[in-house]
PDB file of C-alpha atoms in Angstrom:
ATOM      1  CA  UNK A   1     118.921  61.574  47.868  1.00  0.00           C
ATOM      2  CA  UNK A   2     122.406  61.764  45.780  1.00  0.00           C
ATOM      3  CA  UNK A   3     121.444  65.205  45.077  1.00  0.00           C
ATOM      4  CA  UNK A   4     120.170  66.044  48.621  1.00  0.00           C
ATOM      5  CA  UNK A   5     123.787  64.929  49.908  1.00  0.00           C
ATOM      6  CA  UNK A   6     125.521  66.887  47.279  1.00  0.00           C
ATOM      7  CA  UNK A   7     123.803  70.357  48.627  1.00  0.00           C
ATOM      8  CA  UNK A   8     124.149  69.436  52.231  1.00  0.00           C
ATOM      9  CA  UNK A   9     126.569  66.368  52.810  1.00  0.00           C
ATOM     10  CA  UNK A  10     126.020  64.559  56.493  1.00  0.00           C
ATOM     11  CA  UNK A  11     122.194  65.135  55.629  1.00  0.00           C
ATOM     12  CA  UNK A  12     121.359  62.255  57.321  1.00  0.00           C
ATOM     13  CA  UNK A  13     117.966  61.361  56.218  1.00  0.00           C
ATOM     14  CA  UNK A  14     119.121  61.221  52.963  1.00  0.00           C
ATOM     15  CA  UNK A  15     122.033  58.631  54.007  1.00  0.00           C
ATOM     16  CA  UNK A  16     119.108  56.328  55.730  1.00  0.00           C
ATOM     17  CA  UNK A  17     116.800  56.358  52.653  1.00  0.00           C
ATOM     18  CA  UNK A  18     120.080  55.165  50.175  1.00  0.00           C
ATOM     19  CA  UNK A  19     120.459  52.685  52.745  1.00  0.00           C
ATOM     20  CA  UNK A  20     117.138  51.893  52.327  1.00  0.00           C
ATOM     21  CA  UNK A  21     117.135  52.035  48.537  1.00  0.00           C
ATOM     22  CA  UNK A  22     120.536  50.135  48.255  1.00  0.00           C
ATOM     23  CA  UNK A  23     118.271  47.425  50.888  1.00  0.00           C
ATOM     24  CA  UNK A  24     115.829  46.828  48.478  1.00  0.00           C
ATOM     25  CA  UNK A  25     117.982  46.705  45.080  1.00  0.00           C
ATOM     26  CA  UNK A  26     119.864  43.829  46.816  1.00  0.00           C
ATOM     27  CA  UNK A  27     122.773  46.061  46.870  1.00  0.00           C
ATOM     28  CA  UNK A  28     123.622  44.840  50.686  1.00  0.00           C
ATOM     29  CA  UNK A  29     127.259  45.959  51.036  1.00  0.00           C
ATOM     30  CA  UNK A  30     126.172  49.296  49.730  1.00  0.00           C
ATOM     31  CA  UNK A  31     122.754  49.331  52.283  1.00  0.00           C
ATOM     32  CA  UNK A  32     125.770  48.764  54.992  1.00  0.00           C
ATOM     33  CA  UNK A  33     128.107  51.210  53.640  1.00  0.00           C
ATOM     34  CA  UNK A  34     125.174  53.940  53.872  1.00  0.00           C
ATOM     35  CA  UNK A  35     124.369  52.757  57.755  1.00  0.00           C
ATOM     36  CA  UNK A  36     127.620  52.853  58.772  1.00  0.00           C
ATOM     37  CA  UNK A  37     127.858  56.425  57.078  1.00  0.00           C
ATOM     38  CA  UNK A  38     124.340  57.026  59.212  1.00  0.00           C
ATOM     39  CA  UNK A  39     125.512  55.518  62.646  1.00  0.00           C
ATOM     40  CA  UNK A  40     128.786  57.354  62.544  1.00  0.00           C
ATOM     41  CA  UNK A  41     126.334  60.981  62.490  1.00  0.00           C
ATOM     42  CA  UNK A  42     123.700  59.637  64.621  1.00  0.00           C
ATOM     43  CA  UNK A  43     123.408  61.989  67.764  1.00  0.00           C
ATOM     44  CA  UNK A  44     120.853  60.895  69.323  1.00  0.00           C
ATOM     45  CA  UNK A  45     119.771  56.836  70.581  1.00  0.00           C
ATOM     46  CA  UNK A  46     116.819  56.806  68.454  1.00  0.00           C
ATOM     47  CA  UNK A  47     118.971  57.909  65.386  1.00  0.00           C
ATOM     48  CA  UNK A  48     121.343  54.774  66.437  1.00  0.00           C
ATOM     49  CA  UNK A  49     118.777  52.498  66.778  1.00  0.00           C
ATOM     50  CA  UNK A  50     116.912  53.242  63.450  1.00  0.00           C
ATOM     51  CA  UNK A  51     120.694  52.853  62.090  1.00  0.00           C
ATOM     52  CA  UNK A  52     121.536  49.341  63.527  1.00  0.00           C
ATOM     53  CA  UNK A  53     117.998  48.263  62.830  1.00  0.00           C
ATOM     54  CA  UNK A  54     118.976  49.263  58.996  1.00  0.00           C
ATOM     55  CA  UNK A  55     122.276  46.980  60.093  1.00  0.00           C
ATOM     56  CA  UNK A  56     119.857  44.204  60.908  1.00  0.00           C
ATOM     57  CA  UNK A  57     117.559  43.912  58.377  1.00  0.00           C
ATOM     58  CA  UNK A  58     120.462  44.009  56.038  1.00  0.00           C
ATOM     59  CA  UNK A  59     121.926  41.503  57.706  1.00  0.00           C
ATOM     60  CA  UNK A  60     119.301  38.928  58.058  1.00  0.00           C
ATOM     61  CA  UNK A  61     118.128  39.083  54.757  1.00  0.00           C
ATOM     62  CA  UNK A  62     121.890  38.518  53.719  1.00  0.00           C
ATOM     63  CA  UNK A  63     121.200  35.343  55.498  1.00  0.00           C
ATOM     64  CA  UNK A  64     124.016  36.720  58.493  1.00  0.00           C
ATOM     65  CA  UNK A  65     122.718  36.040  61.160  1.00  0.00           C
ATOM     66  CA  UNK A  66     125.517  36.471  63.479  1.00  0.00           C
ATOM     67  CA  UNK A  67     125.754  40.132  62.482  1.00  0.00           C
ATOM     68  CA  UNK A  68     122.240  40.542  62.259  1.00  0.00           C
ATOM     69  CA  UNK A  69     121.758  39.544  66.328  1.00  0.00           C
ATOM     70  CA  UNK A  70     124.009  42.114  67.001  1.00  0.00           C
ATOM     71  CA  UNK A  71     122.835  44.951  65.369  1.00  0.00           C
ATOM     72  CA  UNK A  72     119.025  44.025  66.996  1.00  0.00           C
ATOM     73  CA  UNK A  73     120.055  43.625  69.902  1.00  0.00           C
ATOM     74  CA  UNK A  74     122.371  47.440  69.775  1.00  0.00           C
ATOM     75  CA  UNK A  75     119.159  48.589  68.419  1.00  0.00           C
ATOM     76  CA  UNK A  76     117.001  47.282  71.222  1.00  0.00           C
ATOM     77  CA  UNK A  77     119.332  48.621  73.756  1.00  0.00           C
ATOM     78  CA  UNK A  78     118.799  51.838  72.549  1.00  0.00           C
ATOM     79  CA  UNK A  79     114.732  51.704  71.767  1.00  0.00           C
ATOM     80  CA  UNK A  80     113.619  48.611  73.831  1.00  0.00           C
ATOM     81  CA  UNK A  81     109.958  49.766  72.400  1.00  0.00           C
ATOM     82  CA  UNK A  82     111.003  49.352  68.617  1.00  0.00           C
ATOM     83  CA  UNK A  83     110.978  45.643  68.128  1.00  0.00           C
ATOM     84  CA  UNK A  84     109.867  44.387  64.400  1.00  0.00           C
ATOM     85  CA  UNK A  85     113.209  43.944  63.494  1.00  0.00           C
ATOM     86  CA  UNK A  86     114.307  41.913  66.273  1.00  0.00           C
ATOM     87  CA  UNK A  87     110.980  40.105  66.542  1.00  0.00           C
ATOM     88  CA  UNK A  88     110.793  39.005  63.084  1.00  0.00           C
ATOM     89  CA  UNK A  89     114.488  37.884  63.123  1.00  0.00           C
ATOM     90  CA  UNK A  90     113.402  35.891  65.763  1.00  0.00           C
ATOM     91  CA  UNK A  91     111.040  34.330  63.532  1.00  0.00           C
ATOM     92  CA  UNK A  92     113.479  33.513  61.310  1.00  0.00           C
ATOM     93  CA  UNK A  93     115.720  31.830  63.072  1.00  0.00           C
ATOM     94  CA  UNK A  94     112.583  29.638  64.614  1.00  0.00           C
ATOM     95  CA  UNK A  95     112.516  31.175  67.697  1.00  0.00           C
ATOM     96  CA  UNK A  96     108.664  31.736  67.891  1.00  0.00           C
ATOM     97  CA  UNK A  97     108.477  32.358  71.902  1.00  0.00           C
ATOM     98  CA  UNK A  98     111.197  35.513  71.207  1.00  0.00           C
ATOM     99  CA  UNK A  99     108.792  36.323  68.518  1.00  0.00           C
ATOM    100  CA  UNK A 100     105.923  36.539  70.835  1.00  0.00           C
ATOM    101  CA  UNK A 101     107.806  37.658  73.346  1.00  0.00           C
ATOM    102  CA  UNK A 102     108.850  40.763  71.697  1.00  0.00           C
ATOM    103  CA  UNK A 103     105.520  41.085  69.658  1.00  0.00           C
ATOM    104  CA  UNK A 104     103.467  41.809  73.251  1.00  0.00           C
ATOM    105  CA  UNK A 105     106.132  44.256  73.784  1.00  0.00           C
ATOM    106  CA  UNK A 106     105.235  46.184  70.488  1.00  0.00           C
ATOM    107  CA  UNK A 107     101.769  46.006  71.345  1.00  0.00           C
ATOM    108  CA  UNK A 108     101.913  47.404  75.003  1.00  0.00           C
ATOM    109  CA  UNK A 109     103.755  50.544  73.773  1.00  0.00           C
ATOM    110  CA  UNK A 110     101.528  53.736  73.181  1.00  0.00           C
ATOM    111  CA  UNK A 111     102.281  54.908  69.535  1.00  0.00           C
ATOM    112  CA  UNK A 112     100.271  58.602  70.231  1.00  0.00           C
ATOM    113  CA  UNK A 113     102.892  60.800  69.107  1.00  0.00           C
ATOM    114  CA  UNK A 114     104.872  57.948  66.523  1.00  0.00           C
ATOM    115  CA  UNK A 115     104.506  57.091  63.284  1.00  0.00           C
ATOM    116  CA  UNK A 116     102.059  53.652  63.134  1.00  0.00           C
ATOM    117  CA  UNK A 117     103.507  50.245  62.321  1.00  0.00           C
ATOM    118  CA  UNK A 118     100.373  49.013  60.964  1.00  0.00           C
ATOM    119  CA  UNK A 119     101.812  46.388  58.241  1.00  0.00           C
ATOM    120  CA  UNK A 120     105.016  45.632  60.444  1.00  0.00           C
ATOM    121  CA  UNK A 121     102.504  44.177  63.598  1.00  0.00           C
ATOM    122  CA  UNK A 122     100.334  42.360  60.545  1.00  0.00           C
ATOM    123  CA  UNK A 123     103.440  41.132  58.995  1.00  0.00           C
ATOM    124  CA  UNK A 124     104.678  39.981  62.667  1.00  0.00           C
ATOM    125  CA  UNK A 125     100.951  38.512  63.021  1.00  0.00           C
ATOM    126  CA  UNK A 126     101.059  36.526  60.385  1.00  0.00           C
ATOM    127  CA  UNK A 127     104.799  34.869  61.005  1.00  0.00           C
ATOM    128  CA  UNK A 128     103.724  33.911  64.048  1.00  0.00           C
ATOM    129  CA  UNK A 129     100.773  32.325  63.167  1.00  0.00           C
ATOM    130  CA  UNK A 130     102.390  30.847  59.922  1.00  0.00           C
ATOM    131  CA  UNK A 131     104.941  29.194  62.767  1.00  0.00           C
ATOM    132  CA  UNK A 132     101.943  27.446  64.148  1.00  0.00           C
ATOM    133  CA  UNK A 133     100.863  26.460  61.491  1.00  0.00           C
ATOM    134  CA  UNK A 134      97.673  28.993  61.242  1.00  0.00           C
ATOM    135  CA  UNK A 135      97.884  28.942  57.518  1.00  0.00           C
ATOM    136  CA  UNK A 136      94.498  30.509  56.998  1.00  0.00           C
ATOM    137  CA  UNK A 137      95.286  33.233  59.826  1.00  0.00           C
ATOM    138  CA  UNK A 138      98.691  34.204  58.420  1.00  0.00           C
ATOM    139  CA  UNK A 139      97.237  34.524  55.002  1.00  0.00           C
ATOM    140  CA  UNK A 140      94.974  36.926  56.420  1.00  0.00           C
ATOM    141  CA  UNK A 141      97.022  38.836  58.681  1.00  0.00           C
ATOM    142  CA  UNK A 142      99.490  39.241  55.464  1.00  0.00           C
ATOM    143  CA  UNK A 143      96.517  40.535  53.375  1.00  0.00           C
ATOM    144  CA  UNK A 144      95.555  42.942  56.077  1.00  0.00           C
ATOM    145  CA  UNK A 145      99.398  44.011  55.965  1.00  0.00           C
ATOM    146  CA  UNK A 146      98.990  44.951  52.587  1.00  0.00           C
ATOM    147  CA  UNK A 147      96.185  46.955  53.181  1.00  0.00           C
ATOM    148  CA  UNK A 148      98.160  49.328  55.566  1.00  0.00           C
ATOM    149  CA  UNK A 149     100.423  51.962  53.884  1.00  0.00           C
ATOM    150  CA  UNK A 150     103.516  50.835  53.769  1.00  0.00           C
ATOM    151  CA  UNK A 151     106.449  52.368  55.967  1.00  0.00           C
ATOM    152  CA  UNK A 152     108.364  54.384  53.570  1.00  0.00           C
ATOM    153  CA  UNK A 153     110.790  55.519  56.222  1.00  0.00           C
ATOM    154  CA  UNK A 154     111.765  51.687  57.318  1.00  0.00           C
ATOM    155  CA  UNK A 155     114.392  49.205  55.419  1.00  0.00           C
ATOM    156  CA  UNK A 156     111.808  46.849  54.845  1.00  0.00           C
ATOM    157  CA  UNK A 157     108.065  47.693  53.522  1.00  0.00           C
ATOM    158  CA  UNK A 158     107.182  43.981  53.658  1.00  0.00           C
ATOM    159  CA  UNK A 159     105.357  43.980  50.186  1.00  0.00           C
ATOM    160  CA  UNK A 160     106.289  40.867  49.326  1.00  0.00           C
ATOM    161  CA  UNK A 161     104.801  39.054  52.729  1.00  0.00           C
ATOM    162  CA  UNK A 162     101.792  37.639  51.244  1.00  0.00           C
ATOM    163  CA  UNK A 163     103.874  36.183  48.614  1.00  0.00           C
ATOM    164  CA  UNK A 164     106.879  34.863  50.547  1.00  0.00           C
ATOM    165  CA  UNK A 165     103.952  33.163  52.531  1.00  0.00           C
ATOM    166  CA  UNK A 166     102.437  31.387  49.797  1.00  0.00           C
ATOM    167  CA  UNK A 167     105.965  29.650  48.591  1.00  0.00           C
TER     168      UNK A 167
END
């Protein structure tokens, strides 16, 4: 992507995947750097939204949640549809009904035409029913999670979820 950006700089895919990259290194100042870098040449809302959901995720795994809230809920202003992010922030701050809330949302939407979020609605499956205590139906939804391809485009590809459940 370094390479992609030296050719043609403001080549903003290739800002969103270092964001991405620097996300899952643990590099978070650097996965913030790069969405800041993307949000500044977003034109369009979906472009800002995928860039403050990158804010988000950073965020909340950072363990900032202020920050985090803000960038979902920029994001969902701008794609009300697009709501793992905010939905499984939700769930971590124990706010299952938000969760659930925002999970039927997801659901409703028609994806013809949009990439699938096949692990992202297990993963979301599975933290809800883990904050029910549905042990043996979170386990399950998290398997079938890791059965789906993961989304290479998104901050988060949620391969640890089955793992993270069973600490």
């Amino acid at each position: 992507y370094r390479k992609a950006l030296a050719l043609r700089p403001g080549f903003k895919l290739a800002i969103i995947h270092l964001a991405n990259l620097a996300y899952q290194s643990g590099r978070y100042n650097e996965s913030l750097d790069w969405c800041s870098q993307f949000l500044d040449l977003a034109s369009s809302n979906p472009e800002k939204a995928r860039g403050y959901r990158c804010q988000a995720s950073t965020y909340a795994r950072w363990n900032r949640l202020k920050e985090a809230n803000a960038a979902a809920r920029k994001s969902l202003e701008l794609d009300p549809y697009d709501v793992d992010g905010p939905a499984l922030l939700a769930l971590q701050q124990g706010d299952r009904k938000r969760a659930v809330q925002l999970t039927e949302v997801q659901f409703a939407r028609n994806d013809r035409g949009h990439r699938t979020q096949g692990r992202s609605r297990f993963v979301l499956l599975g933290g809800i029913a883990a904050s029910e205590g549905r042990t043996d139906a979170a386990l399950a939804a998290f398997k079938d999670a890791l059965r789906e391809n993961p989304p290479v485009y998104a901050t988060d590809w949620y391969e640890d979820c089955l793992a993270d459940a069973l600490l």
